[in-house]
Short mmCIF file of C-alpha atoms in Angstrom, two decimals:
data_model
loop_
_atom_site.label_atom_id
_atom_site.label_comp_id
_atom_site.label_asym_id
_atom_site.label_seq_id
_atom_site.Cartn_x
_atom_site.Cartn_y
_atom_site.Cartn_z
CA UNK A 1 69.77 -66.42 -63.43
CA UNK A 2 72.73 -68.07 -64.76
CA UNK A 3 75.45 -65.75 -62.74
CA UNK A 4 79.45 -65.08 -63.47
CA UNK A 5 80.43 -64.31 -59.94
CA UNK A 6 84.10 -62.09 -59.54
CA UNK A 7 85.57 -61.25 -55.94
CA UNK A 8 88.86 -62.21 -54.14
CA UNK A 9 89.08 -61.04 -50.80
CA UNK A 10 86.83 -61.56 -47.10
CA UNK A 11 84.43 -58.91 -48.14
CA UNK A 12 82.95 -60.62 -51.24
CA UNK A 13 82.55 -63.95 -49.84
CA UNK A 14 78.79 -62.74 -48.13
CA UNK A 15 77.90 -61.74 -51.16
CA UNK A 16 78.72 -64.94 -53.22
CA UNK A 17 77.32 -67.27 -50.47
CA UNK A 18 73.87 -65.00 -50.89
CA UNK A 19 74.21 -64.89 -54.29
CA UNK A 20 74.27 -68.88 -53.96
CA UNK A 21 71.56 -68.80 -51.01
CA UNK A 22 69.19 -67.04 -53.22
CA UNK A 23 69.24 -69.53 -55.66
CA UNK A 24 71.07 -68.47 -58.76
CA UNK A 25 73.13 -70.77 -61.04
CA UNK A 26 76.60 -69.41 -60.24
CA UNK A 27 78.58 -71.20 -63.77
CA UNK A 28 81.93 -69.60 -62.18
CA UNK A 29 83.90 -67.89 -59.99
CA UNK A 30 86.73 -65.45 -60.86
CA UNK A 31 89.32 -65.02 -58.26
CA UNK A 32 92.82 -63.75 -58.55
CA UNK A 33 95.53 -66.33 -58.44
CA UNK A 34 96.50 -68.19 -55.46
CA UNK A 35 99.38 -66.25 -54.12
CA UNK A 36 102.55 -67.12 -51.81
CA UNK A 37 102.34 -65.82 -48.47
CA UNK A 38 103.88 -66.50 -45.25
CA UNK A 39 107.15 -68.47 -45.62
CA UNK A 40 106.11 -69.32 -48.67
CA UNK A 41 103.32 -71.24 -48.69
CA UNK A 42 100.76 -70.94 -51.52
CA UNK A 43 97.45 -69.80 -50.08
CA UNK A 44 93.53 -69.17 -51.98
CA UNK A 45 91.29 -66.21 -51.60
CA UNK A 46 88.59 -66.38 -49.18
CA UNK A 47 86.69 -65.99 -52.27
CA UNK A 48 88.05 -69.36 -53.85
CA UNK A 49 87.88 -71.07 -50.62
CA UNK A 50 84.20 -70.39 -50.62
CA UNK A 51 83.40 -71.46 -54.17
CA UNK A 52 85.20 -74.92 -53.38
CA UNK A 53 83.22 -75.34 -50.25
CA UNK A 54 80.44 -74.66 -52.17
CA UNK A 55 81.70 -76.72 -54.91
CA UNK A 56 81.63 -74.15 -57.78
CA UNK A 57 84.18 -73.59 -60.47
CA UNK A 58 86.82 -71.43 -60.28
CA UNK A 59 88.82 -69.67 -62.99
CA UNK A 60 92.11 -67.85 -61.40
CA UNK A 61 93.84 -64.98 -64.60
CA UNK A 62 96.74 -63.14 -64.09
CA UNK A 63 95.13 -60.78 -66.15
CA UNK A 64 91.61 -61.57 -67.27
CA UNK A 65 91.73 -59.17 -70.15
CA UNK A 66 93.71 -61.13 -71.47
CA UNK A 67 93.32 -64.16 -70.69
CA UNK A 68 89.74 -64.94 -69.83
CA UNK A 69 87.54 -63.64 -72.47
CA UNK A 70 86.73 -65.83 -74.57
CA UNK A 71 86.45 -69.00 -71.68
CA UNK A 72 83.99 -66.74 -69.73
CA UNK A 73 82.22 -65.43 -72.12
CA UNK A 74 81.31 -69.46 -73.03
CA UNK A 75 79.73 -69.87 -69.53
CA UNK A 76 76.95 -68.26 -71.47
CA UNK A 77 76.14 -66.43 -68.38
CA UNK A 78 73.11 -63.75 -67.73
CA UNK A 79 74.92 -61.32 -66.05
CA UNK A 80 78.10 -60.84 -63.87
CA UNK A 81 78.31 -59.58 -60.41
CA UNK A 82 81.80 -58.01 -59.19
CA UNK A 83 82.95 -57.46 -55.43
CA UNK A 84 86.61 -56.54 -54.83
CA UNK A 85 87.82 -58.72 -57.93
CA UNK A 86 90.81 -56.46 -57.67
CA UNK A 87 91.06 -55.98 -61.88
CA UNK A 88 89.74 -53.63 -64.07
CA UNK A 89 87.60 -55.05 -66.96
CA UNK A 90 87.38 -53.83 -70.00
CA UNK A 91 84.96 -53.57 -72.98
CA UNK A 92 84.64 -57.14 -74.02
CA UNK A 93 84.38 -58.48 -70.28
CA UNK A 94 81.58 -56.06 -69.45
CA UNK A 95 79.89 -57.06 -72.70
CA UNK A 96 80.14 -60.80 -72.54
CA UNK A 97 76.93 -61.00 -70.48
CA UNK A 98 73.36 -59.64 -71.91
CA UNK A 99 72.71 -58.05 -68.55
CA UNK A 100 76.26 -56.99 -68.39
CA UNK A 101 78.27 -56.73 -64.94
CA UNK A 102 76.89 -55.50 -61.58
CA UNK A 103 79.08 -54.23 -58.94
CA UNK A 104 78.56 -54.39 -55.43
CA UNK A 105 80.70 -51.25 -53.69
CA UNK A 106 80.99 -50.36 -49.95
CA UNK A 107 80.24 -46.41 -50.32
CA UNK A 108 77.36 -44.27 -51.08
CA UNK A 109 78.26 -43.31 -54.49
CA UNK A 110 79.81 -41.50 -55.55
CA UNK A 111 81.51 -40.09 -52.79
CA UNK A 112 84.47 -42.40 -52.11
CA UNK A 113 85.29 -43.88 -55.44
CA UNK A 114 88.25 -46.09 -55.51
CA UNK A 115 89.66 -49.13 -53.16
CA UNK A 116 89.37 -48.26 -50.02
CA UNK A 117 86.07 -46.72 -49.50
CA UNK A 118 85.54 -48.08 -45.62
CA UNK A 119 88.29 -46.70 -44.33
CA UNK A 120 88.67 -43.50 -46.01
CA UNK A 121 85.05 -42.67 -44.55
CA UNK A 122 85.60 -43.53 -40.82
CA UNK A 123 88.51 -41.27 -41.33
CA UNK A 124 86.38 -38.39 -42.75
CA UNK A 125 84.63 -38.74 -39.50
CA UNK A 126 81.38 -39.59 -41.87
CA UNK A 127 78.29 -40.65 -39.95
CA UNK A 128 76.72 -42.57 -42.71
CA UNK A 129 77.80 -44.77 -45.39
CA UNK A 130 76.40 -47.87 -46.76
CA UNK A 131 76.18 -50.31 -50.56
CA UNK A 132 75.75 -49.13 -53.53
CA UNK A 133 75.20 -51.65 -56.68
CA UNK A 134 76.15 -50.34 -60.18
CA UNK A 135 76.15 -51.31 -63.73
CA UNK A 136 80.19 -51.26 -64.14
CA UNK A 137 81.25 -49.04 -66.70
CA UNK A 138 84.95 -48.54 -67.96
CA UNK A 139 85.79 -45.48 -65.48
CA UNK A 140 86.74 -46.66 -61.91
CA UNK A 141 83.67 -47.00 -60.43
CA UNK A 142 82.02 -44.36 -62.43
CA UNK A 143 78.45 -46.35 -63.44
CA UNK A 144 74.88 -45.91 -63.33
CA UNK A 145 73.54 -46.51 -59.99
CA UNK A 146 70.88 -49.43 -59.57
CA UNK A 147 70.80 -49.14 -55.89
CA UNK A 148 71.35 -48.14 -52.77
CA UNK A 149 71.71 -48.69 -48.73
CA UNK A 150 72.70 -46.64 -45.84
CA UNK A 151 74.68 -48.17 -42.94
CA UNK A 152 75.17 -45.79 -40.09
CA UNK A 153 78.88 -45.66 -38.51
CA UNK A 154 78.68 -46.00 -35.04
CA UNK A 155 80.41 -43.94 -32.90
CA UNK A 156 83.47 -45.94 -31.99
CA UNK A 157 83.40 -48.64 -34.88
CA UNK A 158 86.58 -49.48 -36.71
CA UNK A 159 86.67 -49.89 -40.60
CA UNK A 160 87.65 -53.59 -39.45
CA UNK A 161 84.02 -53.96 -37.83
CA UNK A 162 82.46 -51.73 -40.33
CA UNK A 163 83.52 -53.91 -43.08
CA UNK A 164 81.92 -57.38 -41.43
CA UNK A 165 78.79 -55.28 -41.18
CA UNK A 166 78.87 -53.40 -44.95
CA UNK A 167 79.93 -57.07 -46.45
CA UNK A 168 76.65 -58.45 -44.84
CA UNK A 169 74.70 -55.37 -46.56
CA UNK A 170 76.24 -56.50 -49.60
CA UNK A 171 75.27 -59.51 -49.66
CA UNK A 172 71.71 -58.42 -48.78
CA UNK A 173 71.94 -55.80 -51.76
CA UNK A 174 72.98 -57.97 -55.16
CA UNK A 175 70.56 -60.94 -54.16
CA UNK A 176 67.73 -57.63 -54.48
CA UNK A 177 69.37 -56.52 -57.45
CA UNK A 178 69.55 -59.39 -59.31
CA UNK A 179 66.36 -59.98 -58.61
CA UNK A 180 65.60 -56.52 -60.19
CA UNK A 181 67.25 -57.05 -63.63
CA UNK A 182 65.53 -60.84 -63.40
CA UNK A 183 62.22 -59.49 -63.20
CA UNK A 184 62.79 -56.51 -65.66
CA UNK A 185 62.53 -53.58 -62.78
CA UNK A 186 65.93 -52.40 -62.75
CA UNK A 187 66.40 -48.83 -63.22
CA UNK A 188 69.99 -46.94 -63.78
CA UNK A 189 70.42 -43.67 -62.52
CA UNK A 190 73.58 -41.82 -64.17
CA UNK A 191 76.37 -40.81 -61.05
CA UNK A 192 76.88 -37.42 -60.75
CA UNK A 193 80.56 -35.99 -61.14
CA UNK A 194 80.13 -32.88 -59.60
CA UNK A 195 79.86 -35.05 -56.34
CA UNK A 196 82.82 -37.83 -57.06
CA UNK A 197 85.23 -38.10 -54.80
CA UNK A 198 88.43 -40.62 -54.72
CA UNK A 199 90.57 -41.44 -52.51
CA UNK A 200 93.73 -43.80 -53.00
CA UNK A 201 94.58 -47.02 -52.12
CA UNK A 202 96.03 -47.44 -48.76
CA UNK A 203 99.84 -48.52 -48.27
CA UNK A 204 101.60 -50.15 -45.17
CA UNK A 205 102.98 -46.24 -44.83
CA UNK A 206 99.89 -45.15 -44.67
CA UNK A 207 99.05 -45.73 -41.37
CA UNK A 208 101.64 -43.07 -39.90
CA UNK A 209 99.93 -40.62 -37.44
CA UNK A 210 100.42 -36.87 -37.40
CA UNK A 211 99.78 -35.01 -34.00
CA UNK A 212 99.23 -31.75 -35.37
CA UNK A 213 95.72 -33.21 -36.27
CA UNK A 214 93.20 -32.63 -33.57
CA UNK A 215 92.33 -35.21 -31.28
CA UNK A 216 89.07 -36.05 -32.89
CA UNK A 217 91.14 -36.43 -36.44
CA UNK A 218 92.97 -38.40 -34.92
CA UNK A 219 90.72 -41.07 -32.94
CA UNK A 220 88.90 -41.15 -36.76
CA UNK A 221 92.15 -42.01 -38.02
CA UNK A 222 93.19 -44.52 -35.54
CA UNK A 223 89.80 -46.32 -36.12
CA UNK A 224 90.17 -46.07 -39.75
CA UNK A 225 92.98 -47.83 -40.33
CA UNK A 226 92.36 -50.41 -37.63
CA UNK A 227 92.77 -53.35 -38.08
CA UNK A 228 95.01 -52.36 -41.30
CA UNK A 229 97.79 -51.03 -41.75
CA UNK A 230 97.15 -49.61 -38.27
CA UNK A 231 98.19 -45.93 -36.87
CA UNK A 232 101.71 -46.21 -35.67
CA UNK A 233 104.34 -43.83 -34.76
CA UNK A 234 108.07 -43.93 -33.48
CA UNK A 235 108.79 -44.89 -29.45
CA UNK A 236 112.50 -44.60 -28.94
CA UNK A 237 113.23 -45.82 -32.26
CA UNK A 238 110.32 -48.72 -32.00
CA UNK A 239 107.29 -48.68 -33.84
CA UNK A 240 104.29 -48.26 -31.33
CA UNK A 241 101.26 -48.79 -32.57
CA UNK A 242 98.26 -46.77 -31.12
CA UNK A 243 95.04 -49.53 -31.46
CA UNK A 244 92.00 -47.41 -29.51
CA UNK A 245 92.05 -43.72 -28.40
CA UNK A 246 89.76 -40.75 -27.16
CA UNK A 247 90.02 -37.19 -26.79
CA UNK A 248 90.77 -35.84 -23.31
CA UNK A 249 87.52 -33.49 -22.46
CA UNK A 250 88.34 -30.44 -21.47
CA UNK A 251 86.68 -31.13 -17.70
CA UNK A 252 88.69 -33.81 -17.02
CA UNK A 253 92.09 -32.92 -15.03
CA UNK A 254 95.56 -32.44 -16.51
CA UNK A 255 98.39 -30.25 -16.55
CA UNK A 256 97.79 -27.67 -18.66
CA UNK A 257 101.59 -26.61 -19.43
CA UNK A 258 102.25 -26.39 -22.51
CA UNK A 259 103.40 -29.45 -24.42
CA UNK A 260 105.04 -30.33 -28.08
CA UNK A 261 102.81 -31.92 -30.55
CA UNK A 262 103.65 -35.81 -30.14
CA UNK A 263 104.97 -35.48 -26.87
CA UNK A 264 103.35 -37.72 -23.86
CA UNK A 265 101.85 -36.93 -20.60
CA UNK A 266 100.43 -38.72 -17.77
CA UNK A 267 97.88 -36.89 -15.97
CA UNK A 268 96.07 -38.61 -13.21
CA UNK A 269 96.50 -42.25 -14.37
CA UNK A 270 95.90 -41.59 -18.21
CA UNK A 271 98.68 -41.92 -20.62
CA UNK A 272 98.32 -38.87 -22.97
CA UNK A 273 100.19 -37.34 -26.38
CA UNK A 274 99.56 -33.62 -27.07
CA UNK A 275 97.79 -33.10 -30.98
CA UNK A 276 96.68 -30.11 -32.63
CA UNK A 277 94.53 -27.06 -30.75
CA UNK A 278 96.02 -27.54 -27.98
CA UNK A 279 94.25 -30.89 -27.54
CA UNK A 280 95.41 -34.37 -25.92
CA UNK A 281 94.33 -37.83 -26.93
CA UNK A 282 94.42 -40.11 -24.51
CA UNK A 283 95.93 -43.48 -25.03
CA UNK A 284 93.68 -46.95 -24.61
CA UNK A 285 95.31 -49.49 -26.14
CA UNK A 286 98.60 -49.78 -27.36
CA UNK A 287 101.49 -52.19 -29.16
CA UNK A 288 105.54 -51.52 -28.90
CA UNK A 289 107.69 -53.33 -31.19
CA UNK A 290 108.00 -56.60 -29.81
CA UNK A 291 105.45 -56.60 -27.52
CA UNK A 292 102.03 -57.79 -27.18
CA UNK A 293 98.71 -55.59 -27.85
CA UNK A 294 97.30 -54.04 -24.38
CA UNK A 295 95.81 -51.61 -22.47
CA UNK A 296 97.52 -48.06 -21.99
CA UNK A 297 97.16 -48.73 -18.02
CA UNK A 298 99.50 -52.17 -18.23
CA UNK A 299 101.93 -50.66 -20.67
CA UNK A 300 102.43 -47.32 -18.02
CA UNK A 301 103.03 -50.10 -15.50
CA UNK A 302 105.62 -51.90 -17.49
CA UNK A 303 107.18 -48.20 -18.81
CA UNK A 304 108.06 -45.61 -15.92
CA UNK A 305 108.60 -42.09 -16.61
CA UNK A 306 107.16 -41.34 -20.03
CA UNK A 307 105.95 -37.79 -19.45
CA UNK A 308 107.53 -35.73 -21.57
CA UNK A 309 108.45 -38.52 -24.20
CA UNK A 310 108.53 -37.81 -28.02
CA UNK A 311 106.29 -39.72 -30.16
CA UNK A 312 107.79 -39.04 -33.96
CA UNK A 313 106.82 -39.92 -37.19
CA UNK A 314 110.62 -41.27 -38.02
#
């Protein structure tokens, strides 16, 4: 199939290179435009940086709506396939193709509709997630469902590792889904709205932890936003950033006074901040401002006396 092929950012560029494995005659790739980064200098999307490896063309639109119509829609493409294009499309873009505009989306619609889907999930503490491939419609990632695939969440993943894994699964799912609508099998089946959820778009604030969560709310939460924006609190003014963390079990051996929400402990070698319940989570690896990322043991050793210390949110 002659394929339009939309996606900017790491997670989209497994599914163009299957999209490209499997044969299809990607005419062009939509990317947003290359954008100034550190110090200045003008960087591409992993997405672009694919399609010129691959040596595709690529067609960059402040705003495609307005911009990109007409030139796309003279690829004369079969269909489209979207992955974290990071635009919304409207009526003329999702028409411009005769199979229309398939989007591949890292939840189980549709529960967790919206942009970040990943970590929004290992912060729900969900077991399960997985792919889901849709006909894009104008609502925000309201269309019919062509298919699906789980992905279990494993017990200590981070969104940052579950997101190499779901981008793989993507990749796996359009090549089967194109090959659907190719061979006339595709079937849409409506979303149901009863069941919708969204959650926003996360934020470099987003990241700030609050310890009157419980301990397993917060290890979800640390994971989820790990590697970005990261769960991070105040230190003495300093932002310290909490990278991996556990729940103290309630037969392991600690003081059992009773201790502020936020505030540290060390019991028996393990660096400790009293949460919600009456919990503790226990500390593994950590980042002051400043500093290097590293275990909770090495930064005790560098920092004496923290029992009793005040993690805050300001």
């Amino acid at each position: 199939m002659k394929v339009i092929f939309m996606g900017t950012p790491d997670f989209a560029v497994p599914s163009l290179q299957a999209v490209y494995d499997a044969g299809h005659e990607i005419v062009g790739v939509v990317t947003q435009p290359d954008r100034a980064r550190n110090r200045g200098v003008i960087s591409f999307s992993p997405v672009k940086q694919k399609a010129l490896e691959l040596g595709l063309k690529v067609f960059q639109y402040e705003k495609v709506r307005l911009e990109g119509t007409e030139e796309l829609a003279s690829l004369c493409a079969d269909v489209a396939v979207t992955c974290a294009y990071g635009q919304i499309l409207d009526r003329k873009l999702l028409d411009m193709t005769p199979c229309g505009v398939l989007n591949v989306h890292a939840s189980l619609l549709p529960k967790y509709r919206g942009s970040s889907p990943i970590q929004w999930a290992v912060i729900n503490g969900e077991k399960v997630t997985g792919i889901t491939v849709m006909k894009t419609a104008l609502g925000v990632d309201t269309g019919d469902i062509l298919l699906q695939k789980e992905v279990e969440i494993l017990p200590e993943e981070t969104a940052g590792e579950l997101f190499d894994r779901l981008s793989t699964v993507g990749g796996e799912c359009i090549v089967e889904a194109l090959d659907l609508v190719k061979d006339g099998k595709a079937t849409f089946t409506p979303q149901s709205e009863e069941e919708a959820t969204h959650y926003p778009m996360f934020t470099k604030d987003s990241g700030k932890l609050d310890f009157s969560k419980s301990a397993e709310e917060l290890v979800n939460f640390i994971r989820g936003t790990n590697p970005w924006p990261s769960a991070f609190c105040k230190l003495s003014g300093k932002t310290f950033k909490i990278w991996k963390a556990r729940k103290l079990r309630s037969d392991e051996p600690s003081n059992r006074r009773f201790y502020m929400n936020g505030e540290m402990a060390t019991f028996f070698g393990k660096l400790c901040v009293a949460c919600g319940r009456g919990e503790f989570l226990v500390l593994q690896e950590v980042q002051l401002e400043g500093g290097k990322r590293m275990s909770a043991d090495d930064f005790m050793r560098g920092h004496a006396d923290l029992n009793g210390v005040m993690l805050t949110n300001e």
